[in-house]
CSV table of C-alpha atoms and ligand atoms in Angstrom, one decimal:
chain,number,residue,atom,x,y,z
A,6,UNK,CA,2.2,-15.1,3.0
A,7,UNK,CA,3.6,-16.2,-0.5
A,8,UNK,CA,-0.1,-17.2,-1.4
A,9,UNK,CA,-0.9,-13.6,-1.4
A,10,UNK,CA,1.9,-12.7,-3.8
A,11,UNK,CA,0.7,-11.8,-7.6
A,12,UNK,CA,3.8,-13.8,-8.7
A,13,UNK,CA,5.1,-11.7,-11.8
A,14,UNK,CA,4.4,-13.5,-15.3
A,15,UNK,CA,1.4,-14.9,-14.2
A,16,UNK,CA,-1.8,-14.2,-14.4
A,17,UNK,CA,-4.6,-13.9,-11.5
A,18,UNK,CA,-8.3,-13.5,-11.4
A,19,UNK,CA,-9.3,-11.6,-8.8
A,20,UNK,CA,-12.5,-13.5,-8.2
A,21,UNK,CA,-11.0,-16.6,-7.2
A,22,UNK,CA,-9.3,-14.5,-4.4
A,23,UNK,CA,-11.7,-14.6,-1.6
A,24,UNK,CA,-11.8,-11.2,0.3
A,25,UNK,CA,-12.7,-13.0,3.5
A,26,UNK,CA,-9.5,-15.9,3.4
A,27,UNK,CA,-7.5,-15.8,6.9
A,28,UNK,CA,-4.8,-17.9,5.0
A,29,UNK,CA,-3.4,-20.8,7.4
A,30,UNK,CA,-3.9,-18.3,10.3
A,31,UNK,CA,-6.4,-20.7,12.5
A,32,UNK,CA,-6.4,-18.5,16.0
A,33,UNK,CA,-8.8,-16.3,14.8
A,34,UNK,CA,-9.0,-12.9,15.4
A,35,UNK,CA,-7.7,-12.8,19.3
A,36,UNK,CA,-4.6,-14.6,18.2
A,37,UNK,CA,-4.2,-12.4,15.2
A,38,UNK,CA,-4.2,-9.3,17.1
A,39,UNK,CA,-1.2,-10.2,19.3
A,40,UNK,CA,0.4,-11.9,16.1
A,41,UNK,CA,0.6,-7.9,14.7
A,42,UNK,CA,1.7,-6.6,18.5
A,43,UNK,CA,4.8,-8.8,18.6
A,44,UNK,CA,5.2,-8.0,14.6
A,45,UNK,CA,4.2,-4.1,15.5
A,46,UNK,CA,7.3,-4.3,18.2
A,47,UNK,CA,9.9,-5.9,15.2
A,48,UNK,CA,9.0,-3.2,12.8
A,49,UNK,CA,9.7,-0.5,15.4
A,50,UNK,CA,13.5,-2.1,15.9
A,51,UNK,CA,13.8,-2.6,12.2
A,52,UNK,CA,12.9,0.9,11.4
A,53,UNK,CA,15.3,1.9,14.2
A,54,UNK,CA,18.0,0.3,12.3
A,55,UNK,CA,17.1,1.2,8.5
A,56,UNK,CA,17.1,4.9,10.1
A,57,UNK,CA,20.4,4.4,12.0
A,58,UNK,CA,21.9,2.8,8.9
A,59,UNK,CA,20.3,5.2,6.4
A,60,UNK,CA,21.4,2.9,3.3
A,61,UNK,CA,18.0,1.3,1.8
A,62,UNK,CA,15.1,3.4,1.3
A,63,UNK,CA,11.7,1.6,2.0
A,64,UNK,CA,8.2,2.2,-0.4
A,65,UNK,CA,4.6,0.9,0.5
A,66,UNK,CA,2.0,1.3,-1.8
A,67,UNK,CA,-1.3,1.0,-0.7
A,68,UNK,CA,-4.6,0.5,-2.9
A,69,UNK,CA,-7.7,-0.3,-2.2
A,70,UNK,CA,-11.5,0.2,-3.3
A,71,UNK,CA,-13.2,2.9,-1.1
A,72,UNK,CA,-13.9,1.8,2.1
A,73,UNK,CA,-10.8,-0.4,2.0
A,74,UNK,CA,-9.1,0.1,4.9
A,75,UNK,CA,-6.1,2.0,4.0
A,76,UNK,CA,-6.4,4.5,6.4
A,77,UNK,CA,-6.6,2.0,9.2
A,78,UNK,CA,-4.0,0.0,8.3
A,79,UNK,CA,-1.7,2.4,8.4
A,80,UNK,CA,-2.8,3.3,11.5
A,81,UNK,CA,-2.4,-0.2,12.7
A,82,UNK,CA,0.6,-1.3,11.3
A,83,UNK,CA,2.7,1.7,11.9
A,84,UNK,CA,1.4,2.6,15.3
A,85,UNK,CA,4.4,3.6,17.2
A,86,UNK,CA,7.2,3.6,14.9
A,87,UNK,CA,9.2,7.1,15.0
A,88,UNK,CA,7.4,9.4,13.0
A,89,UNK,CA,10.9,10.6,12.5
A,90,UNK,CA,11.7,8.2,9.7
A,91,UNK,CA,8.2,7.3,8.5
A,92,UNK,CA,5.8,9.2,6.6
A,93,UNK,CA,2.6,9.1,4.9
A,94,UNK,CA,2.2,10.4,1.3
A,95,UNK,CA,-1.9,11.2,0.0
A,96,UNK,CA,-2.2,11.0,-3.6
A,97,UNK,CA,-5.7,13.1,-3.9
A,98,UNK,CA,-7.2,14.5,-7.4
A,99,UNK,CA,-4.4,16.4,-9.1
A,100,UNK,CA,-4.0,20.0,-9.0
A,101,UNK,CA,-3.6,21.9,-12.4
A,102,UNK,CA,-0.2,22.3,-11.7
A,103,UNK,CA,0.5,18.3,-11.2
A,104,UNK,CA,-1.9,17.7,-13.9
A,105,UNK,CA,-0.1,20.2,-16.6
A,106,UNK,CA,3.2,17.4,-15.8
A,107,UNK,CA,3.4,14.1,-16.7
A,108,UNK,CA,1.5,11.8,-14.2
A,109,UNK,CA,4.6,10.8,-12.3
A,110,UNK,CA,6.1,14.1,-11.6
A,111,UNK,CA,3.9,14.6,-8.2
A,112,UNK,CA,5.1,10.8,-7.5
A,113,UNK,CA,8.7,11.0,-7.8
A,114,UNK,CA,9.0,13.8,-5.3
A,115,UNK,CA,7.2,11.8,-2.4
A,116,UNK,CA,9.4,9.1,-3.0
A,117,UNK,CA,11.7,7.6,0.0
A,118,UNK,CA,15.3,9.4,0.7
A,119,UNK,CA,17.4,6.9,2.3
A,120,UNK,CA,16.4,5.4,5.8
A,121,UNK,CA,13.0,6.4,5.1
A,122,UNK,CA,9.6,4.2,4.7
A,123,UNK,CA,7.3,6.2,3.0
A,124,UNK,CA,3.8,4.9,2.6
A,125,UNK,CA,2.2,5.9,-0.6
A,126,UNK,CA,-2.2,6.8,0.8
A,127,UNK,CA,-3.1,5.8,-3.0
A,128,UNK,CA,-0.6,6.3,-5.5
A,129,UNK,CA,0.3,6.7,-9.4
A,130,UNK,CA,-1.7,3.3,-9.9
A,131,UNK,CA,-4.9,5.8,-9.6
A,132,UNK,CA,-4.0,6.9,-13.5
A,133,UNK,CA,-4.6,3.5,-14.7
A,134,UNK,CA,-7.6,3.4,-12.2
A,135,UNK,CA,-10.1,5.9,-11.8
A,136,UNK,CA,-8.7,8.0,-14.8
A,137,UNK,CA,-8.8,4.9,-16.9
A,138,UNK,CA,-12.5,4.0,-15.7
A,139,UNK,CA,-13.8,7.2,-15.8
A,140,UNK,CA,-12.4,7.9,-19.6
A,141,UNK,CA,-10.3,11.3,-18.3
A,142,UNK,CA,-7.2,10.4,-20.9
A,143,UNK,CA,-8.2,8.4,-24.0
A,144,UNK,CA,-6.8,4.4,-24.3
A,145,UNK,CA,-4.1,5.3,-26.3
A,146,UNK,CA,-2.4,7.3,-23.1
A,147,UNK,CA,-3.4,5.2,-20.0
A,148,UNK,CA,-2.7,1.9,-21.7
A,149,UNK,CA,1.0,2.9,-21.8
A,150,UNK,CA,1.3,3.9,-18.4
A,151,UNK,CA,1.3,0.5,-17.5
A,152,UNK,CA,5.2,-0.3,-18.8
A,153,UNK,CA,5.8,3.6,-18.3
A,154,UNK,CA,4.8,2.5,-14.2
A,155,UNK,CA,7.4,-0.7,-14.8
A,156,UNK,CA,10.1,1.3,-15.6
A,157,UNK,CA,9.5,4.1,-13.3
A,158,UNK,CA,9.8,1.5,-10.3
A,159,UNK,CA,12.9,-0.7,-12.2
A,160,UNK,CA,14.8,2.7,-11.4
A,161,UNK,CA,13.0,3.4,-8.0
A,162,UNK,CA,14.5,-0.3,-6.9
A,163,UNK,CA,18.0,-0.3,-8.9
A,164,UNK,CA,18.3,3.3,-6.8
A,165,UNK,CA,18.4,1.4,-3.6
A,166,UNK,CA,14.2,1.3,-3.3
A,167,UNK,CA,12.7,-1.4,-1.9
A,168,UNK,CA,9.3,-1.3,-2.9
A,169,UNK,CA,6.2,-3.4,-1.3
A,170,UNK,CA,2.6,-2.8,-3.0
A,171,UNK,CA,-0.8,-4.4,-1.5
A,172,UNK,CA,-4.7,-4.2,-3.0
A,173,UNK,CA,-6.6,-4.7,0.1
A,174,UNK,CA,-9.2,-7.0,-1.5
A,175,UNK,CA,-12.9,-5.8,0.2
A,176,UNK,CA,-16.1,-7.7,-1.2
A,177,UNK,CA,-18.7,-5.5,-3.0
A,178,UNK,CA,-21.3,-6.7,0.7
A,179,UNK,CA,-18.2,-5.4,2.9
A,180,UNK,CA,-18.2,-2.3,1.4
A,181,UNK,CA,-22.1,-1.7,1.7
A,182,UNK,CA,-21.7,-2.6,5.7
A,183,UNK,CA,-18.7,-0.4,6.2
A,184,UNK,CA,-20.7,2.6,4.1
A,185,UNK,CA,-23.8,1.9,6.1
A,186,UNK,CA,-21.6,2.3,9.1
A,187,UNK,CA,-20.5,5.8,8.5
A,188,UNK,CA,-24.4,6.6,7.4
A,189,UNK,CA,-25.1,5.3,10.7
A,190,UNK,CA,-22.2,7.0,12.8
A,191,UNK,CA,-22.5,11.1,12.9
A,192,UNK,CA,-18.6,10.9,14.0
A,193,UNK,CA,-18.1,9.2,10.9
A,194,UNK,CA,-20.2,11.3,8.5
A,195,UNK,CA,-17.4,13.3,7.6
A,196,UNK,CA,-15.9,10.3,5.8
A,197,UNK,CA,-19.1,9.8,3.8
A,198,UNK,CA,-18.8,11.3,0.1
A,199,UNK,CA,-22.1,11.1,-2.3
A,200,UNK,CA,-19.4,10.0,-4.7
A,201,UNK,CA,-18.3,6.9,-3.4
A,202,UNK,CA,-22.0,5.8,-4.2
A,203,UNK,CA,-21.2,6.2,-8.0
A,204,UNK,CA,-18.0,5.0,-7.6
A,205,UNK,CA,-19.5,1.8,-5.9
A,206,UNK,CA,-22.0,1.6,-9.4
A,207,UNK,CA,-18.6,1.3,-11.4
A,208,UNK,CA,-17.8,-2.0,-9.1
A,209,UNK,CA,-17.4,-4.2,-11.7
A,210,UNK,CA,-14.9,-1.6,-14.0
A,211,UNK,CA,-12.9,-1.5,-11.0
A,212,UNK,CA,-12.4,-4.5,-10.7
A,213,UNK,CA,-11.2,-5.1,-14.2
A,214,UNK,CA,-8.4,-2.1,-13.7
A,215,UNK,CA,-7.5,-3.7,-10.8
A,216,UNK,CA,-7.0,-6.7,-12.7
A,217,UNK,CA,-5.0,-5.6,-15.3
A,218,UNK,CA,-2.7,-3.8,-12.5
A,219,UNK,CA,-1.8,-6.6,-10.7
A,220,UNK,CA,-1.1,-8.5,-13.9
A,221,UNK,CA,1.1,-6.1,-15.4
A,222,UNK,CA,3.0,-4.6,-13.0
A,223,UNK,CA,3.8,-7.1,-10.6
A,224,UNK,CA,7.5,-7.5,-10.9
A,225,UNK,CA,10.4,-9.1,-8.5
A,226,UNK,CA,11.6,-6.0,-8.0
A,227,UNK,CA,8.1,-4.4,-7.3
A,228,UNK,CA,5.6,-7.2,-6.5
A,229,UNK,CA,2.0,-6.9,-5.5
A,230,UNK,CA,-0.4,-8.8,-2.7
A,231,UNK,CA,-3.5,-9.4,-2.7
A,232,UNK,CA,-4.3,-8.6,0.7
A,233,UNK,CA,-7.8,-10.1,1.7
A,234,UNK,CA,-9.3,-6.9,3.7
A,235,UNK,CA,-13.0,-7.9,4.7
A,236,UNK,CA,-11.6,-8.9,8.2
A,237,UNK,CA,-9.2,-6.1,9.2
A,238,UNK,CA,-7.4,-8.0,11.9
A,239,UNK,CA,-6.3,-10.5,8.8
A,240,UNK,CA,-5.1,-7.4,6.7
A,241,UNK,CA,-2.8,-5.9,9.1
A,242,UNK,CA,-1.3,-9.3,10.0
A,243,UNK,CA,-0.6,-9.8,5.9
A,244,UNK,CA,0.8,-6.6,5.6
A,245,UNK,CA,2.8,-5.8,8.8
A,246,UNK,CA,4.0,-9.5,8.4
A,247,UNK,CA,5.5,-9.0,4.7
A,248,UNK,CA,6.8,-6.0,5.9
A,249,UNK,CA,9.0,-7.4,8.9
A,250,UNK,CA,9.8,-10.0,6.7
A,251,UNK,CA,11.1,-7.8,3.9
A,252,UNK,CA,12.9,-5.5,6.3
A,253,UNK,CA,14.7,-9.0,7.8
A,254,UNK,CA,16.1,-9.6,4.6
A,255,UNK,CA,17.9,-6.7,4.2
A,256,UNK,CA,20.4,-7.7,6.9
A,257,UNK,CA,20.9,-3.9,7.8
A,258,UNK,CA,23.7,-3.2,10.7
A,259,UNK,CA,24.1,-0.4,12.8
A,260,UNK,CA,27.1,1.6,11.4
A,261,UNK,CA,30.4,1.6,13.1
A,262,UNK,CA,31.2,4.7,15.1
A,263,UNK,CA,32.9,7.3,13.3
A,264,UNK,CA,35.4,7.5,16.3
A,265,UNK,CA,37.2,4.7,17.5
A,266,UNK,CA,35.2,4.9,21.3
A,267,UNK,CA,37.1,1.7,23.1
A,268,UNK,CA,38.3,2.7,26.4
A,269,UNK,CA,36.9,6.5,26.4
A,270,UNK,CA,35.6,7.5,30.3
A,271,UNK,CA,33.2,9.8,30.5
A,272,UNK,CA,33.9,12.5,33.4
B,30,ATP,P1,-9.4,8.1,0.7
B,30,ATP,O1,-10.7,7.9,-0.1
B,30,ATP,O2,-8.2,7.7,-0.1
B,30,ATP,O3,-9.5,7.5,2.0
B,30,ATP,P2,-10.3,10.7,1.2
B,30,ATP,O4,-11.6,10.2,1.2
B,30,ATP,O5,-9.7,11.5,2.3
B,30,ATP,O6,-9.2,9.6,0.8
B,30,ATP,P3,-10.9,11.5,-1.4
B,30,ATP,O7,-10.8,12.9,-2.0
B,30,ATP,O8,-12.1,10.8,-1.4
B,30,ATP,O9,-10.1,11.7,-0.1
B,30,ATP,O10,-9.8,10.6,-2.2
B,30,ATP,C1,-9.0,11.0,-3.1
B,30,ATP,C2,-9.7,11.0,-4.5
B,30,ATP,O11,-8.7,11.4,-5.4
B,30,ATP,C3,-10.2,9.6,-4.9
B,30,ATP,O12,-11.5,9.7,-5.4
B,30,ATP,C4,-9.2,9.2,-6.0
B,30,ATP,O13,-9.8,8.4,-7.0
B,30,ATP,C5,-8.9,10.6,-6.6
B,30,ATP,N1,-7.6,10.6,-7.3
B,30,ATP,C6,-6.4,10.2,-6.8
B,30,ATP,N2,-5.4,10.3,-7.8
B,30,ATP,C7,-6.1,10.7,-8.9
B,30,ATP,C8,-5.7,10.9,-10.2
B,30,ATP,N3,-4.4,10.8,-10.6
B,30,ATP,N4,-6.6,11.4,-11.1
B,30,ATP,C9,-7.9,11.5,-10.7
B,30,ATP,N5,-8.3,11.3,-9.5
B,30,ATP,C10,-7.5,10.9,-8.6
B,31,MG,MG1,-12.6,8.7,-0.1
């Protein structure tokens, strides 16, 4: 999975990462799709315990071009975990009062509390995104956010934040077929927005935010994947499997019992 890392400091292309790569994963998709049921079952333990030991406080940032897959990943890789500790947080077009603040105000209050994964549906990357492709602040603001977004998640993580950001990577043809499929579908219309076809006209734009994203805000602390998303089996596997992986290396415990329970009977 380290080949998917944006390792911080250096610099990536996003062209030479192919949207269609299944890594060293050779089973194909049958073999992928019990790969993220045995993963599926870890994560529900391992949120079990970051719950139970309510220490660490768990952030997922997900981006993605329209037609991405966000939506169904989280699906995917969350299915059946206890919605108890686990939430989803939208970021949609601000509302006057988020957008008379400054652009992390509507952020920080989604944020984890401790033993909680929260899974950031878009995020405050969309201010260097579609507000820095679309011109709505001038250069001299969105350019800043970039080290304004670095520091924001240095004291996210040195507040006991463990923060995990993907780009599911579609091709520009992947995102035609999946549109065409919602055309196509009249239980999918409602996902179909005349502006994601000028959206998809600013393709190449995007991709150049997207670029200078990964490149400047990939940290230790805060790193990004690029998640290659054309085959969705492939893209939960990468995610749920960084995920376990992450939540592994915590070496959480369950807490002691408050009261010392040795030899107690129970009437
Ligand atoms: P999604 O497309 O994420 O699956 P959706 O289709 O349900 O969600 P949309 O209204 O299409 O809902 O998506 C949210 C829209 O809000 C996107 O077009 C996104 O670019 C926009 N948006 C999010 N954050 C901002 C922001 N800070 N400034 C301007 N627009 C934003
Ligand atoms: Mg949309």
């Amino acid at each position: 999975m380290k080949k998917h890392l944006v390792e911080p400091g250096k610099k990536i292309k996003l062209s030479e990462r192919d949207p269609q790569d299944i890594g060293d994963f050779k089973g194909g998709k049958e073999e992928g799709l019990k790969a993220i049921s045995k993963l599926n079952e870890k994560l529900q333990e391992l949120q079990e315990l970051l719950y139970a030991e309510g220490r660490h406080k768990v952030l997922v940032v997900l981006q993605a071009m329209d037609t991405g897959g966000k939506d169904g990943a989280i699906r995917r890789v969350f299915d059946g975990v206890n919605p108890q500790g686990v939430k989803v947080a939208s970021f949609k077009v601000p509302t006057g009062e988020e957008l008379a603040h400054d652009f992390l105000w509507r952020i920080h209050k989604q944020t984890p509390a401790s033993g909680e994964i929260v899974i950031f549906n878009r995020s405050h990357y969309e201010d260097v995104l579609v507000v820095r492709v679309h011109g709505y602040v001038d250069k001299n603001v969105w350019s800043k956010r970039y080290e304004q977004i670095n520091a924001f998640e240095r004291i996210l993580a040195e507040n006991g934040t463990t923060i995990l950001k993907f780009f599911l990577h579609i091709s520009k043809d992947e995102q035609k077929e999946r549109l065409q499929a919602r055309l196509d579908d009249p239980t999918k219309h409602w996902k179909f927005s005349l502006g994601d076809l000028d959206e998809r006209k600013l393709w190449g734009d995007y991709q150049a935010a997207y670029e200078d994203v990964l490149n400047k805000t990939s940290s230790t602390h805060a790193p990004w994947y690029i998640v290659p998303a054309n085959r969705k089996w492939y893209r939960d596997l990468v995610i749920s499997k960084i995920l376990v992986e992450t939540l592994e290396n915590l070496n959480m415990k369950y807490p002691e019992p408050k009261d010392d329970l040795s030899g107690i009977v129970i009437e």
